[in-house]
Coordinates of C-alpha atoms and ligand atoms in Angstrom, one line a residue:
M1 CA 0.0 0.0 0.0
N2 CA 1.6 3.3 -1.0
S3 CA 1.6 6.4 1.1
T4 CA -1.0 8.2 -0.9
T5 CA -3.9 5.7 -0.4
N6 CA -7.0 7.7 0.5
V7 CA -9.8 5.7 2.2
L8 CA -13.2 7.2 2.7
C9 CA -16.0 5.9 4.7
I10 CA -19.6 7.1 4.1
G11 CA -21.6 6.7 7.3
A12 CA -20.1 7.6 10.7
G13 CA -22.2 5.3 12.8
Y14 CA -21.5 2.4 15.2
V15 CA -19.7 0.6 12.4
G16 CA -18.1 3.4 10.3
G17 CA -16.6 5.3 13.2
P18 CA -14.9 2.4 15.1
T19 CA -13.9 0.5 12.0
M20 CA -12.2 3.5 10.4
A21 CA -10.6 4.5 13.6
V22 CA -8.9 1.1 13.9
I23 CA -7.8 1.1 10.2
A24 CA -6.3 4.6 10.7
D25 CA -4.6 3.5 14.0
R26 CA -3.1 0.4 12.4
C27 CA -2.1 2.0 9.0
P28 CA -0.5 5.3 9.7
N29 CA 0.3 5.7 5.9
V30 CA -3.3 5.5 4.9
R31 CA -5.4 8.7 5.1
V32 CA -8.8 7.8 6.4
T33 CA -11.7 10.2 6.2
V34 CA -15.1 9.4 7.7
T35 CA -18.1 11.4 6.4
D36 CA -21.7 11.7 7.3
I37 CA -24.7 13.9 6.4
N38 CA -25.4 14.2 10.1
A39 CA -23.4 17.3 11.1
E40 CA -24.1 16.8 14.8
R41 CA -22.6 13.3 14.7
I42 CA -19.5 14.5 12.9
G43 CA -19.1 17.3 15.4
A44 CA -19.2 14.7 18.2
W45 CA -16.5 12.6 16.4
N46 CA -14.4 15.7 16.4
S47 CA -15.0 16.5 20.0
D48 CA -13.9 14.9 23.4
R49 CA -17.3 13.3 23.7
L50 CA -17.6 10.7 21.0
P51 CA -21.1 10.0 19.7
I52 CA -21.0 6.4 20.8
F53 CA -19.6 4.6 23.9
E54 CA -17.2 1.7 23.2
P55 CA -14.6 0.6 25.6
G56 CA -11.1 1.6 24.3
L57 CA -12.5 3.7 21.5
D58 CA -11.5 7.1 22.9
E59 CA -7.8 6.1 23.0
V60 CA -7.8 4.8 19.5
V61 CA -9.5 7.9 18.1
R62 CA -7.2 10.2 20.2
R63 CA -4.1 8.5 18.7
A64 CA -5.1 8.8 15.0
R65 CA -7.4 11.8 14.8
G66 CA -5.8 14.8 13.1
R67 CA -2.9 12.6 12.0
N68 CA -4.4 10.3 9.4
L69 CA -8.0 10.1 10.7
F70 CA -10.5 12.9 9.8
F71 CA -14.2 13.3 10.3
S72 CA -16.1 15.6 7.9
T73 CA -19.5 16.4 6.5
D74 CA -18.0 17.0 3.1
V75 CA -19.2 13.7 1.5
A76 CA -18.7 15.0 -2.1
G77 CA -15.1 16.2 -1.5
G78 CA -14.3 13.0 0.3
I79 CA -15.6 10.9 -2.7
R80 CA -13.5 12.9 -5.2
A81 CA -10.3 12.4 -3.2
A82 CA -10.8 8.7 -2.4
D83 CA -9.3 5.6 -3.9
I84 CA -11.2 3.2 -1.7
I85 CA -14.7 4.0 -0.5
F86 CA -16.4 2.1 2.3
V87 CA -20.1 2.5 2.5
S88 CA -21.4 2.0 6.0
V89 CA -24.8 3.7 5.9
N90 CA -27.8 2.4 7.7
T91 CA -29.9 -0.3 6.1
P92 CA -32.9 -0.5 8.3
T93 CA -36.0 -2.6 7.8
K94 CA -38.3 -1.1 5.2
L95 CA -41.4 0.4 6.7
F96 CA -43.5 1.0 3.6
G97 CA -44.5 -0.5 0.3
Q98 CA -43.4 -3.9 -1.0
G99 CA -41.6 -6.0 1.7
A100 CA -42.6 -3.6 4.5
G101 CA -41.6 -4.9 7.9
R102 CA -39.1 -7.4 6.4
A103 CA -37.1 -6.2 3.4
A104 CA -34.0 -4.0 3.8
D105 CA -34.6 -0.3 3.1
L106 CA -31.9 0.4 0.5
Q107 CA -32.7 4.1 -0.1
Y108 CA -29.7 5.4 1.8
W109 CA -27.6 2.8 0.0
E110 CA -28.7 3.7 -3.5
K111 CA -28.4 7.5 -2.8
T112 CA -24.8 6.8 -1.8
A113 CA -24.1 4.8 -5.0
R114 CA -25.5 7.6 -7.2
Q115 CA -23.5 10.2 -5.3
I116 CA -20.3 8.2 -5.7
L117 CA -20.9 8.1 -9.4
E118 CA -21.8 11.8 -9.7
E119 CA -18.7 13.0 -7.8
S120 CA -16.1 10.6 -9.1
D121 CA -13.5 11.7 -11.7
H122 CA -11.5 8.5 -11.6
G123 CA -12.4 4.8 -11.0
K124 CA -12.5 3.6 -7.4
I125 CA -12.9 0.5 -5.3
V126 CA -16.3 0.6 -3.5
V127 CA -16.6 -1.6 -0.4
E128 CA -20.0 -2.7 1.0
K129 CA -19.5 -2.5 4.7
S130 CA -23.2 -2.2 5.5
T131 CA -25.1 -5.5 5.9
L132 CA -27.0 -6.0 2.6
P133 CA -29.3 -8.5 0.9
V134 CA -27.4 -11.0 -1.2
R135 CA -26.9 -9.7 -4.7
T136 CA -27.0 -6.0 -3.7
A137 CA -23.5 -5.6 -5.1
E138 CA -25.0 -6.3 -8.5
A139 CA -27.3 -3.4 -8.2
M140 CA -24.4 -1.2 -7.0
A141 CA -22.2 -2.3 -9.9
R142 CA -25.0 -1.6 -12.4
I143 CA -25.5 2.0 -11.0
L144 CA -21.8 2.6 -11.1
K145 CA -21.4 1.2 -14.6
S146 CA -24.1 3.5 -15.9
N147 CA -21.7 6.2 -16.7
S148 CA -20.6 7.4 -20.1
R149 CA -17.3 8.8 -18.8
G150 CA -15.4 5.5 -19.0
L151 CA -15.0 5.3 -15.2
R152 CA -14.4 1.8 -13.9
F153 CA -15.4 0.8 -10.4
Q154 CA -14.9 -2.4 -8.5
V155 CA -17.4 -3.4 -5.9
L156 CA -16.3 -5.5 -2.9
S157 CA -18.3 -7.0 -0.1
N158 CA -16.5 -6.7 3.3
P159 CA -19.2 -7.2 5.9
E160 CA -18.5 -6.2 9.5
F161 CA -18.8 -8.8 12.3
L162 CA -18.0 -6.5 15.3
A163 CA -20.3 -6.7 18.3
E164 CA -21.2 -3.5 20.2
G165 CA -19.6 -3.2 23.6
S166 CA -16.5 -5.1 22.3
A167 CA -16.1 -3.3 19.0
V168 CA -12.5 -2.2 19.4
K169 CA -11.4 -5.6 20.6
D170 CA -13.3 -7.3 17.8
L171 CA -11.7 -5.0 15.2
E172 CA -8.2 -5.3 16.6
A173 CA -8.3 -9.1 16.8
P174 CA -11.1 -10.3 14.6
D175 CA -12.0 -14.0 14.3
R176 CA -12.0 -13.3 10.6
V177 CA -12.2 -10.6 8.0
L178 CA -14.3 -11.5 5.0
I179 CA -13.7 -10.0 1.5
G180 CA -15.8 -11.0 -1.5
S181 CA -15.2 -9.8 -5.0
E182 CA -16.0 -10.6 -8.6
E183 CA -13.8 -13.5 -9.8
T184 CA -12.4 -11.3 -12.7
E185 CA -8.8 -10.1 -12.8
E186 CA -9.9 -6.6 -11.9
G187 CA -12.0 -7.9 -9.1
Q188 CA -9.1 -9.9 -7.7
R189 CA -6.8 -6.9 -7.9
A190 CA -9.3 -4.8 -5.9
R191 CA -9.7 -7.6 -3.4
R192 CA -5.8 -7.6 -3.0
A193 CA -5.8 -3.9 -2.3
L194 CA -8.2 -4.4 0.6
V195 CA -6.4 -7.5 1.9
D196 CA -3.2 -5.4 2.0
I197 CA -4.9 -2.9 4.3
Y198 CA -6.2 -5.6 6.8
A199 CA -3.0 -7.6 6.6
R200 CA -1.2 -4.8 8.4
W201 CA -2.6 -6.2 11.6
V202 CA -4.8 -9.2 10.8
P203 CA -3.0 -12.6 10.2
E204 CA -3.5 -13.5 6.6
D205 CA -5.0 -16.9 7.5
R206 CA -7.8 -14.9 9.1
I207 CA -8.6 -13.0 6.0
I208 CA -11.1 -15.1 4.1
Q209 CA -11.6 -14.4 0.4
S210 CA -14.7 -15.5 -1.5
N211 CA -17.0 -14.7 -4.3
I212 CA -19.1 -11.6 -3.7
W213 CA -22.4 -13.3 -3.2
S214 CA -21.0 -15.7 -0.6
A215 CA -19.6 -12.7 1.3
E216 CA -23.0 -10.9 1.3
L217 CA -24.9 -14.0 2.3
S218 CA -22.4 -15.1 5.0
K219 CA -23.1 -11.9 7.0
L220 CA -26.8 -12.5 7.1
T221 CA -26.3 -16.1 7.9
A222 CA -23.8 -15.4 10.7
N223 CA -26.3 -13.1 12.4
A224 CA -29.1 -15.6 11.9
F225 CA -27.1 -18.5 13.4
L226 CA -26.1 -16.4 16.5
A227 CA -29.7 -15.3 17.1
Q228 CA -30.9 -18.8 16.5
R229 CA -28.7 -20.1 19.4
I230 CA -30.2 -17.5 21.7
S231 CA -33.8 -18.3 20.7
S232 CA -33.0 -22.0 21.0
I233 CA -31.8 -21.7 24.6
N234 CA -34.6 -19.3 25.4
S235 CA -37.2 -21.8 24.2
I236 CA -35.6 -24.3 26.5
S237 CA -35.7 -21.8 29.4
A238 CA -39.5 -21.9 29.2
L239 CA -39.4 -25.7 29.5
C240 CA -37.0 -25.4 32.5
E241 CA -39.4 -23.2 34.3
K242 CA -42.0 -26.0 34.0
T243 CA -39.8 -28.9 34.9
E244 CA -37.4 -27.7 37.6
A245 CA -34.4 -28.0 35.3
D246 CA -32.0 -25.1 35.4
V247 CA -31.3 -23.4 32.1
D248 CA -27.8 -22.4 33.0
E249 CA -26.9 -26.0 34.0
V250 CA -28.5 -27.2 30.7
A251 CA -26.5 -24.6 28.7
R252 CA -23.3 -25.6 30.4
A253 CA -23.9 -29.3 29.8
V254 CA -24.8 -28.7 26.2
G255 CA -22.1 -26.1 25.5
T256 CA -19.2 -28.2 26.7
D257 CA -19.8 -30.5 23.7
S258 CA -17.0 -29.1 21.5
R259 CA -19.2 -29.5 18.4
I260 CA -21.7 -27.1 19.9
G261 CA -19.5 -24.7 22.0
P262 CA -20.4 -22.5 25.0
K263 CA -21.0 -19.1 23.4
F264 CA -24.4 -17.5 22.7
L265 CA -26.2 -19.9 25.0
K266 CA -27.0 -17.5 27.7
A267 CA -30.8 -17.5 28.3
S268 CA -32.2 -14.0 28.6
V269 CA -35.2 -11.7 28.5
G270 CA -34.5 -11.7 24.7
F271 CA -31.9 -10.5 22.2
G272 CA -31.9 -6.9 21.1
G273 CA -29.7 -4.7 19.0
S274 CA -30.1 -3.1 15.7
C275 CA -29.2 -6.0 13.5
F276 CA -30.4 -9.5 14.6
K277 CA -34.1 -8.9 14.0
K278 CA -33.6 -6.8 10.9
D279 CA -31.1 -9.2 9.3
I280 CA -33.2 -12.3 9.9
L281 CA -36.4 -10.6 8.6
N282 CA -34.4 -9.7 5.6
L283 CA -33.3 -13.3 5.1
V284 CA -36.9 -14.3 5.4
Y285 CA -37.9 -11.8 2.8
I286 CA -35.1 -13.0 0.4
A287 CA -36.1 -16.6 0.9
E288 CA -39.7 -15.8 0.2
S289 CA -38.8 -13.8 -2.9
Y290 CA -37.0 -16.9 -4.3
G291 CA -40.2 -19.0 -3.5
L292 CA -38.5 -20.8 -0.5
S293 CA -41.3 -20.5 2.0
E294 CA -40.1 -23.3 4.2
V295 CA -36.7 -21.6 4.6
A296 CA -38.5 -18.3 5.4
R297 CA -40.8 -19.9 8.0
Y298 CA -37.8 -21.7 9.6
W299 CA -35.9 -18.4 10.2
E300 CA -38.9 -16.4 11.0
A301 CA -39.5 -18.6 14.1
V302 CA -36.2 -17.3 15.6
V303 CA -37.7 -13.8 15.7
R304 CA -41.1 -15.0 16.9
M305 CA -39.5 -16.9 19.7
N306 CA -37.7 -13.8 20.8
E307 CA -40.8 -11.7 20.8
W308 CA -42.5 -14.4 22.9
Q309 CA -39.6 -14.4 25.4
E310 CA -39.9 -10.7 25.9
S311 CA -43.7 -10.8 26.5
R312 CA -43.4 -14.0 28.6
F313 CA -41.1 -12.0 31.0
V314 CA -43.7 -9.3 31.6
H315 CA -46.4 -12.0 31.9
T316 CA -44.3 -13.6 34.7
M317 CA -44.0 -10.3 36.4
V318 CA -47.7 -9.6 36.3
A319 CA -48.8 -13.1 37.3
S320 CA -46.4 -13.3 40.3
M321 CA -47.3 -9.8 41.5
F322 CA -50.9 -10.7 42.2
N323 CA -52.1 -10.0 38.6
T324 CA -52.0 -6.2 38.9
M325 CA -49.3 -3.7 38.3
A326 CA -51.4 -0.6 38.4
G327 CA -49.8 2.1 40.5
K328 CA -46.8 -0.2 41.4
R329 CA -43.3 1.3 41.2
I330 CA -41.1 -1.0 39.1
A331 CA -37.4 -0.2 38.7
L332 CA -35.8 -1.4 35.5
F333 CA -32.1 -2.0 35.9
G334 CA -30.6 -1.4 32.5
F335 CA -32.0 -0.2 29.2
A336 CA -29.2 -0.8 26.8
F337 CA -29.7 -3.9 24.6
K338 CA -26.5 -5.4 26.1
A339 CA -23.8 -4.3 28.6
N340 CA -21.0 -1.9 27.7
T341 CA -22.9 0.1 25.2
G342 CA -25.3 3.1 25.3
D343 CA -27.2 1.7 22.3
T344 CA -30.9 0.8 22.9
R345 CA -32.0 -0.1 19.4
E346 CA -34.4 -3.0 19.6
S347 CA -33.6 -3.4 23.3
P348 CA -35.9 -5.9 25.1
A349 CA -36.1 -3.2 27.8
L350 CA -38.2 -1.1 25.4
A351 CA -40.7 -3.9 25.0
V352 CA -40.8 -4.6 28.7
A353 CA -41.1 -0.9 29.7
T354 CA -43.9 -0.4 27.1
D355 CA -45.9 -3.4 28.4
L356 CA -45.5 -2.4 32.0
L357 CA -46.6 1.1 31.2
A358 CA -49.7 -0.3 29.5
E359 CA -50.3 -2.2 32.7
R360 CA -50.2 1.2 34.4
A361 CA -47.2 0.5 36.4
H362 CA -44.9 3.4 37.5
V363 CA -41.7 2.7 35.7
V364 CA -38.3 4.0 36.8
V365 CA -35.5 3.4 34.3
T366 CA -31.9 3.4 35.3
D367 CA -28.8 2.7 33.2
P368 CA -25.2 3.8 33.4
K369 CA -24.9 4.8 29.7
A370 CA -28.2 4.6 27.9
L371 CA -30.5 7.1 29.7
D372 CA -30.4 9.6 26.9
N373 CA -31.4 7.0 24.3
A374 CA -34.0 5.5 26.7
R375 CA -35.6 9.0 27.1
E376 CA -35.8 9.3 23.3
D377 CA -37.1 5.8 22.8
L378 CA -39.9 6.2 25.4
A379 CA -40.8 9.8 24.4
G380 CA -44.0 8.8 22.7
V381 CA -45.1 6.2 25.2
D382 CA -47.9 7.3 27.6
G383 CA -47.6 6.5 31.3
N384 CA -45.9 7.2 34.6
L385 CA -42.2 7.2 33.7
V386 CA -39.1 8.4 35.5
F387 CA -35.4 8.3 34.6
E388 CA -32.9 7.9 37.4
R389 CA -29.1 7.6 37.2
D390 CA -28.6 6.0 40.6
P391 CA -29.9 2.4 40.9
Y392 CA -30.4 2.7 44.7
A393 CA -32.6 5.8 44.1
A394 CA -34.5 3.9 41.3
A395 CA -35.2 1.0 43.6
A396 CA -36.2 3.1 46.7
G397 CA -40.0 2.7 47.2
A398 CA -40.3 0.1 44.4
H399 CA -42.4 -3.0 44.5
A400 CA -40.1 -4.8 42.1
V401 CA -36.7 -4.5 40.4
A402 CA -36.2 -6.1 36.9
V403 CA -32.7 -6.5 35.6
L404 CA -32.8 -6.1 31.9
T405 CA -29.1 -5.4 31.0
E406 CA -26.2 -7.5 32.2
W407 CA -24.1 -4.5 33.4
D408 CA -21.4 -5.6 35.9
I409 CA -22.4 -2.9 38.4
Y410 CA -25.7 -4.6 38.9
R411 CA -23.9 -7.8 40.1
T412 CA -22.2 -6.0 43.0
L413 CA -24.9 -3.6 44.4
D414 CA -25.8 -3.8 48.1
Y415 CA -29.1 -5.8 47.7
R416 CA -29.8 -5.8 51.4
R417 CA -29.8 -2.0 51.3
I418 CA -32.1 -2.1 48.2
F419 CA -34.4 -4.6 49.9
N420 CA -34.7 -2.4 52.9
S421 CA -35.7 0.5 50.8
M422 CA -38.5 -1.3 48.9
I423 CA -42.2 -2.0 49.4
K424 CA -42.8 -5.5 50.8
P425 CA -43.2 -8.2 49.6
A426 CA -40.2 -7.2 47.4
F427 CA -39.8 -8.8 44.0
I428 CA -36.7 -9.1 41.8
F429 CA -36.8 -10.4 38.2
D430 CA -33.4 -11.2 36.8
G431 CA -33.8 -11.1 33.0
R432 CA -30.2 -11.8 32.5
N433 CA -29.5 -14.5 35.2
I434 CA -26.5 -12.5 36.6
L435 CA -27.4 -12.2 40.2
D436 CA -26.9 -14.6 43.2
H437 CA -30.5 -15.8 43.5
Q438 CA -30.0 -17.8 46.7
A439 CA -28.4 -14.8 48.4
L440 CA -31.3 -12.5 47.3
H441 CA -33.8 -15.1 48.6
T442 CA -32.0 -15.2 51.9
I443 CA -32.3 -11.4 52.1
G444 CA -36.0 -11.7 51.7
F445 CA -36.7 -11.1 48.0
N446 CA -39.1 -13.1 45.9
V447 CA -36.7 -14.1 43.1
Y448 CA -37.7 -14.8 39.5
S449 CA -35.2 -15.5 36.8
I450 CA -35.0 -17.0 33.3
G451 CA -35.3 -20.8 33.1
K452 CA -35.1 -21.5 36.8
M453 CA -37.8 -22.2 39.4
P454 CA -38.8 -19.1 41.4
L455 CA -37.6 -18.6 45.0
T456 CA -40.5 -17.2 46.8
T457 CA -41.2 -16.0 50.3
V458 CA -44.9 -15.3 50.1
Ligands
LIG501 P1 -25.8 3.9 12.1 O1 -27.2 4.3 11.9 O2 -25.2 4.0 13.5 O3 -24.9 4.8 11.1 C1 -25.2 5.0 9.8 C2 -24.8 6.4 9.4 O4 -24.9 6.6 8.0 C3 -25.7 7.5 10.1 O5 -24.9 8.3 10.9 C4 -26.3 8.2 8.9 O6 -26.4 9.6 9.1 C5 -25.3 7.9 7.8 N1 -25.8 8.1 6.4 C6 -27.0 7.6 5.9 N2 -27.1 8.0 4.6 C7 -26.0 8.7 4.3 C8 -25.5 9.3 3.1 N3 -26.2 9.3 2.0 N4 -24.3 10.0 3.2 C9 -23.6 10.0 4.3 N5 -24.0 9.5 5.5 C10 -25.2 8.8 5.5 O7 -25.7 2.4 11.6 P2 -24.6 1.3 12.1 O8 -25.1 0.7 13.3 O9 -23.3 1.9 12.0 O10 -24.8 0.2 10.9 C11 -24.4 0.5 9.6 C12 -24.5 -0.8 8.8 O11 -23.6 -1.7 9.4 C13 -25.8 -1.4 8.8 O12 -26.0 -2.1 7.5 C14 -25.7 -2.5 9.8 O13 -26.6 -3.6 9.6 C15 -24.3 -2.9 9.7 N6 -23.7 -3.5 10.9 C16 -23.9 -2.9 12.1 C17 -23.3 -3.4 13.3 C18 -23.5 -2.8 14.7 O14 -23.0 -3.3 15.6 N7 -24.2 -1.7 14.8 C19 -22.4 -4.5 13.2 C20 -22.1 -5.0 11.9 C21 -22.8 -4.5 10.8
LIG502 C1 -24.3 -8.9 16.7 C2 -23.2 -10.0 16.3 O1 -22.7 -10.6 17.5 C3 -22.1 -9.3 15.5 O2 -21.2 -10.3 15.1 C4 -22.7 -8.6 14.4 O3 -21.6 -7.9 13.7 C5 -23.7 -7.5 14.9 O4 -24.7 -8.2 15.6 C6 -24.4 -6.8 13.8 O5 -24.4 -7.3 12.6 O6 -24.9 -5.8 14.1 P1 -24.4 -7.1 18.7 O7 -25.9 -7.1 18.3 O8 -23.7 -5.8 18.8 O9 -23.6 -8.0 17.7 O10 -24.3 -7.9 20.1 P2 -24.3 -9.4 20.6 O11 -23.3 -9.6 21.5 O12 -24.4 -10.3 19.4 O13 -25.7 -9.4 21.4 C7 -27.0 -9.3 20.7 C8 -28.1 -9.5 21.7 O14 -28.1 -10.9 22.1 C9 -27.9 -8.7 23.0 O15 -29.2 -8.2 23.4 C10 -27.4 -9.7 24.0 O16 -27.7 -9.4 25.3 C11 -28.1 -11.0 23.5 N1 -27.5 -12.2 23.9 C12 -26.2 -12.5 23.5 C13 -28.2 -13.2 24.7 O17 -29.3 -12.9 25.1 N2 -27.6 -14.3 25.0 C14 -26.3 -14.6 24.6 O18 -25.8 -15.8 24.9 C15 -25.6 -13.7 23.8

């Protein structure tokens, strides 16, 4: 890679920001610019308060920003200067027209393709970083080829596998980097240019090269498989609650089989995050559009099981608290969709809070990083709702505490103090199975968890 390589990323979100920061950090001779139409977001990337929270990200950005990492709203100028353009715009579920509720909404994607074409005065490598339906690269290539100026573009698929909360770690030491290209000579040359960037810090045997359609489909498949494991163990959690089996013991016994493995077998109130649901529904839509309705139904069940798990959690709360929540103060410990992030997109906490408010409970939300997002998410929901930074204050005067995010701080709180401050009988619902249930029961709590028999006092 020569010293003049200019990399541009369009989309400065949860993927674009951290991914480019790590590339810039690891490749000082590559000039990386991250652009976005959202000026506020770019302003935050240029400030001391980054727009997203990720452990270790501040340090990486601090090392590279202003040296070879730049954040800018000048998308057009960025395109003109770039040799390689990563496109990392959002690809949410389409909410209108054909495929509404399932298909990917590709409007931001297509706008970007057209802008790249409009602003380019020389050919470029365009890298799909966003998660896209299989064969989207074909549409991108057709748009880019529709020029009469003789410009030649190569489209690569390089899906991102980072998980939020561990993004920097995942980017610095990925299990694999996947790069798909056309099997032509030009396609392979473009693929090589991208491999050369990653090879600066990723061992080459972890850089998987494939055809472009395989790369696109592998990303959707990886997310579907991960989510499927969670829905599988969550389905078993319901059976455990009926049979006195313990889901954590079952997961341990099953996961020690090296063919199965222990990861993604933690039963929970449900999976959240911006991608699992959207990507599976997209897979469902693609399968349907190829007439594969059995495939579609199979994957759809993963999402349905998750929705059932979320509503089952609230059902357990209502049933155990004497079938009425009206006027009861319920403290929700955690609103982020997982620990170590402020992201609340598709968080199970949103479903739980909404259902509890519909039951006319008084809901108090606490979270160490996600309170601003929680406020926005719940802005349109009617009901008695309070936000409280301090978990002790949230629990004071409450009838119940529900743990919805597996933040470490919730493991080590003084639960005797919390119990003493609550209305009796006091209930605790551990939606993440992170607390010491026996100890809580000894203190006096009625303890309900996922996939275990309740420990009750009344
Ligand atoms: P995001 O919403 O956080 O960021 C997308 C950004 O793109 C936004 O800031 C938006 O303003 C910007 N944008 C949209 N249209 C634009 C345009 N025409 N020009 C310039 N900027 C534009 O989304 P995200 O979470 O970073 O996800 C991006 C993609 O990566 C999605 O396809 C997602 O499925 C995929 N992905 C996300 C994760 C994750 O953990 N969030 C992980 C892997 C893959
Ligand atoms: C997920 C994938 O793990 C990433 O590889 C992928 O790149 C990303 O989606 C994406 O495409 O957006 P992310 O959603 O950030 O990453 O976080 P995960 O760690 O996968 O957790 C997702 C949800 O599942 C969280 O709500 C988490 O609490 C839940 N979960 C996870 C469980 O309930 N049980 C588990 O055993 C694991």
